[in-house]
Amino acid sequence: MQVPATFEYERADSVPHALELLERYGPEARVVAGGHSLIPMMKLRLAQPEALIDINGLADELGGIAVEGDELAIGAMVRHTELLESATATDLFPIFRDAERVIADPIVRNRGTVGGSLCQGDPSEDLSAVFAALRATAVIQGPGGMRTVPVREFHQGPYETAVEPNELLIQLRVPVAPGTGSAYEKVERRVGDWPVAAAGAVLRIEGGVIAQAGIGLTAVGAGHFCAPEAEAYLDGRAPDQEAFTQAGLIAAEHCEPHADQRGPADYKRHLAAELTRRALAKAAGRI
């Protein structure tokens, strides 16, 4: 029988109230929205928070998807289904549609949130690779006000993020630029499973060459979910299959996959190269 340890429960009615509650209960408090990762860990007692701060009532403050200037703003409380069905987001960045289609199942997508996925910090998380490829910025609020952190600096280790115990992730902001294509490729053991390996790609083309490349990788031990060496290789090159294949090999070379129930390390490294190549080719075809 799986039963969580005893904990306090508070429902926040505003962002300032949520921050006040986090201050009151201290570092052993946890924020819950969808809860699809946290609650199972609590039932197994892998996580034993002293208090849960429920922020489900904050959708007006922490929700919404909109273009603001030259950025796409996505609230931390946006549910996976909202992002999947948002033409505003997916028309600009088809990578969101690709990834959200293969995250878990409709039940999880209806309740799970974008911010919750990133804050969980799981090394196999899909959206972490997506936002890394997009070079997004995380907006975090705490007692001292707002601050921003590049998503590529947001994850500091397995299940560790830049969000302090008395802070909340408020929003993700993605730069919007013309001539951009994006895509996500994933291999999983069964539909809705965590990836064996996955790769996201974002390409911006100017004058027939690659002006900027973004590559996100998950489940293969890529530092900060990205592949900077492969991105640097692509800068200034023609967007062709030869370049994409070589970039995939470079990305795989710098991964550190671990063998587990989803497959041996060599297989995951092979997938990192192949999925990177496929994602780059699909992204180029969408420009």
mmCIF file of C-alpha atoms in Angstrom:
data_model
loop_
_atom_site.group_PDB
_atom_site.id
_atom_site.type_symbol
_atom_site.label_atom_id
_atom_site.label_comp_id
_atom_site.label_asym_id
_atom_site.label_seq_id
_atom_site.Cartn_x
_atom_site.Cartn_y
_atom_site.Cartn_z
ATOM 1 C CA MET A 1 0.000 0.000 0.000
ATOM 2 C CA GLN A 2 1.438 3.353 -1.074
ATOM 3 C CA VAL A 3 0.694 6.095 1.444
ATOM 4 C CA PRO A 4 2.458 9.483 1.641
ATOM 5 C CA ALA A 5 3.954 10.721 4.874
ATOM 6 C CA THR A 6 1.955 13.335 6.783
ATOM 7 C CA PHE A 7 2.031 16.844 5.323
ATOM 8 C CA GLU A 8 0.338 20.229 5.668
ATOM 9 C CA TYR A 9 -1.834 21.533 2.831
ATOM 10 C CA GLU A 10 -2.444 25.151 1.822
ATOM 11 C CA ARG A 11 -4.241 26.560 -1.235
ATOM 12 C CA ALA A 12 -2.778 29.800 -2.565
ATOM 13 C CA ASP A 13 -5.177 32.465 -3.814
ATOM 14 C CA SER A 14 -2.551 34.681 -5.489
ATOM 15 C CA VAL A 15 1.123 34.644 -6.434
ATOM 16 C CA PRO A 16 2.050 36.866 -3.434
ATOM 17 C CA HIS A 17 0.086 34.491 -1.192
ATOM 18 C CA ALA A 18 1.930 31.482 -2.639
ATOM 19 C CA LEU A 19 5.274 33.191 -1.995
ATOM 20 C CA GLU A 20 4.166 34.028 1.554
ATOM 21 C CA LEU A 21 3.283 30.369 2.151
ATOM 22 C CA LEU A 22 6.628 29.201 0.786
ATOM 23 C CA GLU A 23 8.383 31.586 3.171
ATOM 24 C CA ARG A 24 6.256 30.372 6.072
ATOM 25 C CA TYR A 25 6.822 26.656 5.546
ATOM 26 C CA GLY A 26 10.434 26.887 4.434
ATOM 27 C CA PRO A 27 12.567 24.713 2.143
ATOM 28 C CA GLU A 28 10.642 21.502 2.855
ATOM 29 C CA ALA A 29 7.478 22.884 1.214
ATOM 30 C CA ARG A 30 6.597 21.962 -2.360
ATOM 31 C CA VAL A 31 4.353 23.593 -4.940
ATOM 32 C CA VAL A 32 1.749 21.368 -6.599
ATOM 33 C CA ALA A 33 -0.277 22.021 -9.761
ATOM 34 C CA GLY A 34 -0.723 18.878 -11.861
ATOM 35 C CA GLY A 35 1.162 16.703 -9.379
ATOM 36 C CA HIS A 36 1.740 13.813 -11.800
ATOM 37 C CA SER A 37 5.407 13.557 -10.834
ATOM 38 C CA LEU A 38 5.329 14.756 -7.239
ATOM 39 C CA ILE A 39 2.378 12.726 -5.934
ATOM 40 C CA PRO A 40 3.709 9.315 -7.086
ATOM 41 C CA MET A 41 7.065 10.151 -5.497
ATOM 42 C CA MET A 42 5.259 11.053 -2.268
ATOM 43 C CA LYS A 43 3.290 7.796 -2.326
ATOM 44 C CA LEU A 44 6.581 5.900 -2.585
ATOM 45 C CA ARG A 45 8.081 8.223 0.051
ATOM 46 C CA LEU A 46 10.871 9.189 -2.307
ATOM 47 C CA ALA A 47 9.680 12.716 -1.575
ATOM 48 C CA GLN A 48 8.379 13.720 1.846
ATOM 49 C CA PRO A 49 7.514 17.427 1.798
ATOM 50 C CA GLU A 50 6.287 18.930 5.035
ATOM 51 C CA ALA A 51 3.749 21.079 3.192
ATOM 52 C CA LEU A 52 2.064 21.242 -0.214
ATOM 53 C CA ILE A 53 1.206 24.666 -1.649
ATOM 54 C CA ASP A 54 -1.616 24.197 -4.180
ATOM 55 C CA ILE A 55 -1.442 26.814 -6.962
ATOM 56 C CA ASN A 56 -4.251 25.490 -9.149
ATOM 57 C CA GLY A 57 -6.255 28.635 -8.445
ATOM 58 C CA LEU A 58 -3.610 30.865 -10.028
ATOM 59 C CA ALA A 59 -4.297 30.155 -13.700
ATOM 60 C CA ASP A 60 -5.300 33.785 -14.327
ATOM 61 C CA GLU A 61 -1.918 34.990 -13.079
ATOM 62 C CA LEU A 62 0.274 32.143 -14.265
ATOM 63 C CA GLY A 63 -1.535 31.002 -17.423
ATOM 64 C CA GLY A 64 -1.831 32.343 -20.938
ATOM 65 C CA ILE A 65 0.024 32.008 -24.233
ATOM 66 C CA ALA A 66 0.672 35.201 -26.191
ATOM 67 C CA VAL A 67 3.146 36.948 -28.453
ATOM 68 C CA GLU A 68 4.584 39.944 -26.644
ATOM 69 C CA GLY A 69 6.888 41.993 -28.843
ATOM 70 C CA ASP A 70 9.508 39.654 -30.277
ATOM 71 C CA GLU A 71 8.871 36.875 -27.742
ATOM 72 C CA LEU A 72 6.320 34.141 -27.182
ATOM 73 C CA ALA A 73 5.227 34.174 -23.530
ATOM 74 C CA ILE A 74 3.977 30.909 -21.994
ATOM 75 C CA GLY A 75 2.657 30.935 -18.438
ATOM 76 C CA ALA A 76 3.998 28.334 -16.031
ATOM 77 C CA MET A 77 0.447 27.122 -15.277
ATOM 78 C CA VAL A 78 -0.337 26.387 -18.945
ATOM 79 C CA ARG A 79 -1.482 22.763 -19.183
ATOM 80 C CA HIS A 80 0.133 20.462 -21.723
ATOM 81 C CA THR A 81 -3.140 20.204 -23.639
ATOM 82 C CA GLU A 82 -3.393 23.998 -23.847
ATOM 83 C CA LEU A 83 0.061 24.209 -25.387
ATOM 84 C CA LEU A 84 -0.674 21.353 -27.787
ATOM 85 C CA GLU A 85 -3.875 23.052 -28.967
ATOM 86 C CA SER A 86 -2.497 26.608 -29.097
ATOM 87 C CA ALA A 87 -2.215 27.803 -32.695
ATOM 88 C CA THR A 88 -0.333 30.843 -31.390
ATOM 89 C CA ALA A 89 2.455 28.608 -30.086
ATOM 90 C CA THR A 90 2.446 25.726 -32.551
ATOM 91 C CA ASP A 91 2.194 27.844 -35.711
ATOM 92 C CA LEU A 92 5.333 29.696 -34.636
ATOM 93 C CA PHE A 93 7.080 26.628 -33.256
ATOM 94 C CA PRO A 94 5.814 23.229 -34.491
ATOM 95 C CA ILE A 95 8.276 21.653 -32.047
ATOM 96 C CA PHE A 96 5.653 22.208 -29.335
ATOM 97 C CA ARG A 97 3.080 20.136 -31.242
ATOM 98 C CA ASP A 98 5.639 17.398 -31.948
ATOM 99 C CA ALA A 99 6.652 17.122 -28.305
ATOM 100 C CA GLU A 100 3.288 17.520 -26.609
ATOM 101 C CA ARG A 101 1.745 14.785 -28.755
ATOM 102 C CA VAL A 102 4.164 12.257 -27.255
ATOM 103 C CA ILE A 103 4.141 13.394 -23.623
ATOM 104 C CA ALA A 104 2.344 10.826 -21.471
ATOM 105 C CA ASP A 105 -1.395 10.469 -22.239
ATOM 106 C CA PRO A 106 -4.466 12.752 -22.437
ATOM 107 C CA ILE A 107 -5.211 12.384 -18.719
ATOM 108 C CA VAL A 108 -1.743 13.609 -17.764
ATOM 109 C CA ARG A 109 -1.702 16.296 -20.460
ATOM 110 C CA ASN A 110 -5.032 17.684 -19.247
ATOM 111 C CA ARG A 111 -3.659 18.361 -15.757
ATOM 112 C CA GLY A 112 0.118 18.525 -16.011
ATOM 113 C CA THR A 113 1.679 21.959 -16.496
ATOM 114 C CA VAL A 114 4.553 23.345 -18.505
ATOM 115 C CA GLY A 115 6.140 24.886 -15.423
ATOM 116 C CA GLY A 116 5.741 21.716 -13.409
ATOM 117 C CA SER A 117 7.541 19.708 -16.066
ATOM 118 C CA LEU A 118 10.539 22.026 -16.062
ATOM 119 C CA CYS A 119 10.662 22.391 -12.281
ATOM 120 C CA GLN A 120 10.618 18.622 -11.774
ATOM 121 C CA GLY A 121 14.056 18.592 -13.386
ATOM 122 C CA ASP A 122 13.828 14.983 -14.556
ATOM 123 C CA PRO A 123 16.827 14.114 -16.815
ATOM 124 C CA SER A 124 14.393 12.475 -19.277
ATOM 125 C CA GLU A 125 11.895 15.354 -19.462
ATOM 126 C CA ASP A 126 10.693 16.251 -22.975
ATOM 127 C CA LEU A 127 9.943 19.968 -22.561
ATOM 128 C CA SER A 128 13.337 20.646 -21.008
ATOM 129 C CA ALA A 129 14.945 19.665 -24.311
ATOM 130 C CA VAL A 130 12.360 21.657 -26.275
ATOM 131 C CA PHE A 131 12.905 24.895 -24.366
ATOM 132 C CA ALA A 132 16.692 24.369 -24.458
ATOM 133 C CA ALA A 133 16.566 24.091 -28.250
ATOM 134 C CA LEU A 134 14.421 27.240 -28.376
ATOM 135 C CA ARG A 135 16.890 29.146 -26.154
ATOM 136 C CA ALA A 136 14.022 30.202 -23.907
ATOM 137 C CA THR A 137 14.269 32.318 -20.777
ATOM 138 C CA ALA A 138 12.631 31.421 -17.458
ATOM 139 C CA VAL A 139 10.989 34.187 -15.437
ATOM 140 C CA ILE A 140 11.167 33.534 -11.694
ATOM 141 C CA GLN A 141 9.514 35.507 -8.892
ATOM 142 C CA GLY A 142 10.529 35.592 -5.259
ATOM 143 C CA PRO A 143 10.452 37.891 -2.234
ATOM 144 C CA GLY A 144 12.956 40.208 -3.936
ATOM 145 C CA GLY A 145 10.948 40.527 -7.151
ATOM 146 C CA MET A 146 11.385 39.119 -10.644
ATOM 147 C CA ARG A 147 14.527 37.669 -12.184
ATOM 148 C CA THR A 148 15.282 35.846 -15.408
ATOM 149 C CA VAL A 149 17.403 32.763 -16.036
ATOM 150 C CA PRO A 150 18.265 31.288 -19.448
ATOM 151 C CA VAL A 151 16.687 27.836 -19.659
ATOM 152 C CA ARG A 152 20.125 26.484 -20.505
ATOM 153 C CA GLU A 153 21.171 27.495 -16.988
ATOM 154 C CA PHE A 154 17.861 26.579 -15.339
ATOM 155 C CA HIS A 155 18.630 22.906 -14.688
ATOM 156 C CA GLN A 156 21.559 22.490 -12.339
ATOM 157 C CA GLY A 157 21.522 18.696 -12.024
ATOM 158 C CA PRO A 158 19.053 15.819 -11.765
ATOM 159 C CA TYR A 159 15.921 17.170 -10.062
ATOM 160 C CA GLU A 160 17.702 20.457 -9.275
ATOM 161 C CA THR A 161 16.765 23.814 -10.795
ATOM 162 C CA ALA A 162 17.578 27.498 -10.387
ATOM 163 C CA VAL A 163 14.272 28.089 -8.571
ATOM 164 C CA GLU A 164 14.984 28.742 -4.882
ATOM 165 C CA PRO A 165 12.707 27.236 -2.186
ATOM 166 C CA ASN A 166 10.965 30.604 -1.681
ATOM 167 C CA GLU A 167 10.463 31.318 -5.401
ATOM 168 C CA LEU A 168 8.010 30.420 -8.181
ATOM 169 C CA LEU A 169 8.555 29.879 -11.875
ATOM 170 C CA ILE A 170 6.195 32.388 -13.473
ATOM 171 C CA GLN A 171 6.675 32.180 -17.222
ATOM 172 C CA LEU A 172 8.768 30.941 -20.140
ATOM 173 C CA ARG A 173 9.718 33.407 -22.873
ATOM 174 C CA VAL A 174 10.831 32.228 -26.326
ATOM 175 C CA PRO A 175 12.492 34.535 -28.865
ATOM 176 C CA VAL A 176 10.577 34.827 -32.150
ATOM 177 C CA ALA A 177 12.483 35.455 -35.389
ATOM 178 C CA PRO A 178 11.642 35.095 -39.092
ATOM 179 C CA GLY A 179 13.127 32.239 -41.102
ATOM 180 C CA THR A 180 12.843 29.753 -38.233
ATOM 181 C CA GLY A 181 11.837 26.089 -38.347
ATOM 182 C CA SER A 182 11.631 23.564 -35.514
ATOM 183 C CA ALA A 183 10.945 19.881 -34.860
ATOM 184 C CA TYR A 184 11.108 17.167 -32.192
ATOM 185 C CA GLU A 185 11.913 13.473 -32.616
ATOM 186 C CA LYS A 186 11.500 10.850 -29.896
ATOM 187 C CA VAL A 187 11.950 7.106 -29.461
ATOM 188 C CA GLU A 188 9.982 5.508 -26.614
ATOM 189 C CA ARG A 189 9.316 1.929 -25.553
ATOM 190 C CA ARG A 190 5.554 2.432 -25.699
ATOM 191 C CA VAL A 191 3.191 5.308 -26.399
ATOM 192 C CA GLY A 192 3.403 8.011 -23.744
ATOM 193 C CA ASP A 193 6.492 6.598 -22.043
ATOM 194 C CA TRP A 194 9.554 8.530 -20.990
ATOM 195 C CA PRO A 195 11.949 8.717 -23.954
ATOM 196 C CA VAL A 196 14.690 6.231 -24.598
ATOM 197 C CA ALA A 197 16.167 9.261 -26.321
ATOM 198 C CA ALA A 198 14.791 12.409 -27.922
ATOM 199 C CA ALA A 199 16.070 15.420 -29.821
ATOM 200 C CA GLY A 200 14.658 18.828 -30.621
ATOM 201 C CA ALA A 201 15.998 21.185 -33.271
ATOM 202 C CA VAL A 202 15.467 24.844 -34.094
ATOM 203 C CA LEU A 203 17.033 26.403 -37.182
ATOM 204 C CA ARG A 204 17.108 30.025 -38.326
ATOM 205 C CA ILE A 205 18.205 30.498 -41.933
ATOM 206 C CA GLU A 206 19.500 33.757 -43.405
ATOM 207 C CA GLY A 207 20.890 34.114 -46.905
ATOM 208 C CA GLY A 208 20.696 30.389 -47.517
ATOM 209 C CA VAL A 209 22.903 29.431 -44.559
ATOM 210 C CA ILE A 210 22.293 28.589 -40.915
ATOM 211 C CA ALA A 211 22.381 31.796 -38.853
ATOM 212 C CA GLN A 212 21.589 29.996 -35.594
ATOM 213 C CA ALA A 213 20.944 26.408 -34.563
ATOM 214 C CA GLY A 214 19.407 25.121 -31.361
ATOM 215 C CA ILE A 215 19.632 21.430 -30.423
ATOM 216 C CA GLY A 216 17.928 19.996 -27.354
ATOM 217 C CA LEU A 217 18.569 16.449 -26.129
ATOM 218 C CA THR A 218 16.966 14.460 -23.340
ATOM 219 C CA ALA A 219 17.534 11.077 -21.684
ATOM 220 C CA VAL A 220 21.074 10.826 -23.083
ATOM 221 C CA GLY A 221 23.115 12.718 -20.496
ATOM 222 C CA ALA A 222 23.511 15.982 -22.422
ATOM 223 C CA GLY A 223 24.601 18.819 -20.158
ATOM 224 C CA HIS A 224 21.767 21.319 -19.648
ATOM 225 C CA PHE A 225 19.738 19.380 -22.258
ATOM 226 C CA CYS A 226 21.629 20.961 -25.184
ATOM 227 C CA ALA A 227 24.424 20.279 -27.665
ATOM 228 C CA PRO A 228 26.488 23.476 -28.017
ATOM 229 C CA GLU A 229 29.347 21.836 -29.924
ATOM 230 C CA ALA A 230 26.986 20.596 -32.641
ATOM 231 C CA GLU A 231 25.254 23.989 -32.764
ATOM 232 C CA ALA A 232 28.600 25.744 -33.257
ATOM 233 C CA TYR A 233 29.465 23.336 -36.066
ATOM 234 C CA LEU A 234 26.273 24.258 -37.926
ATOM 235 C CA ASP A 235 26.747 28.042 -37.768
ATOM 236 C CA GLY A 236 27.253 29.450 -41.265
ATOM 237 C CA ARG A 237 26.803 26.115 -43.038
ATOM 238 C CA ALA A 238 24.295 25.204 -45.705
ATOM 239 C CA PRO A 239 21.271 23.379 -44.253
ATOM 240 C CA ASP A 240 21.912 20.045 -45.980
ATOM 241 C CA GLN A 241 21.962 16.399 -44.993
ATOM 242 C CA GLU A 242 25.740 16.226 -44.765
ATOM 243 C CA ALA A 243 25.809 19.019 -42.195
ATOM 244 C CA PHE A 244 22.905 17.526 -40.259
ATOM 245 C CA THR A 245 24.501 14.084 -40.136
ATOM 246 C CA GLN A 246 27.788 15.473 -38.875
ATOM 247 C CA ALA A 247 26.015 17.630 -36.289
ATOM 248 C CA GLY A 248 24.219 14.536 -35.022
ATOM 249 C CA LEU A 249 27.502 12.691 -34.616
ATOM 250 C CA ILE A 250 29.018 15.633 -32.749
ATOM 251 C CA ALA A 251 25.986 15.886 -30.464
ATOM 252 C CA ALA A 252 26.161 12.163 -29.681
ATOM 253 C CA GLU A 253 29.896 12.324 -29.017
ATOM 254 C CA HIS A 254 29.359 14.827 -26.207
ATOM 255 C CA CYS A 255 26.514 12.925 -24.535
ATOM 256 C CA GLU A 256 26.983 10.687 -21.507
ATOM 257 C CA PRO A 257 24.095 8.196 -21.660
ATOM 258 C CA HIS A 258 23.675 5.542 -18.998
ATOM 259 C CA ALA A 259 22.450 1.997 -19.489
ATOM 260 C CA ASP A 260 19.109 1.276 -17.837
ATOM 261 C CA GLN A 261 15.864 -0.600 -18.465
ATOM 262 C CA ARG A 262 15.316 1.490 -21.602
ATOM 263 C CA GLY A 263 18.498 0.372 -23.314
ATOM 264 C CA PRO A 264 22.312 0.222 -23.326
ATOM 265 C CA ALA A 265 24.452 3.355 -23.516
ATOM 266 C CA ASP A 266 25.712 2.661 -27.066
ATOM 267 C CA TYR A 267 22.146 2.381 -28.350
ATOM 268 C CA LYS A 268 21.187 5.680 -26.732
ATOM 269 C CA ARG A 269 24.241 7.372 -28.213
ATOM 270 C CA HIS A 270 23.263 6.059 -31.649
ATOM 271 C CA LEU A 271 19.748 7.427 -31.133
ATOM 272 C CA ALA A 272 21.118 10.821 -30.098
ATOM 273 C CA ALA A 273 22.943 11.094 -33.433
ATOM 274 C CA GLU A 274 20.095 9.813 -35.585
ATOM 275 C CA LEU A 275 17.304 11.738 -33.870
ATOM 276 C CA THR A 276 19.327 14.942 -34.016
ATOM 277 C CA ARG A 277 19.811 14.448 -37.748
ATOM 278 C CA ARG A 278 16.096 13.779 -38.284
ATOM 279 C CA ALA A 279 14.996 16.747 -36.175
ATOM 280 C CA LEU A 280 17.347 19.110 -37.998
ATOM 281 C CA ALA A 281 16.147 17.901 -41.399
ATOM 282 C CA LYS A 282 12.484 18.271 -40.398
ATOM 283 C CA ALA A 283 13.114 21.711 -38.911
ATOM 284 C CA ALA A 284 14.787 22.865 -42.137
ATOM 285 C CA GLY A 285 11.816 21.607 -44.149
ATOM 286 C CA ARG A 286 9.451 23.772 -42.085
ATOM 287 C CA ILE A 287 11.095 27.117 -42.785
#
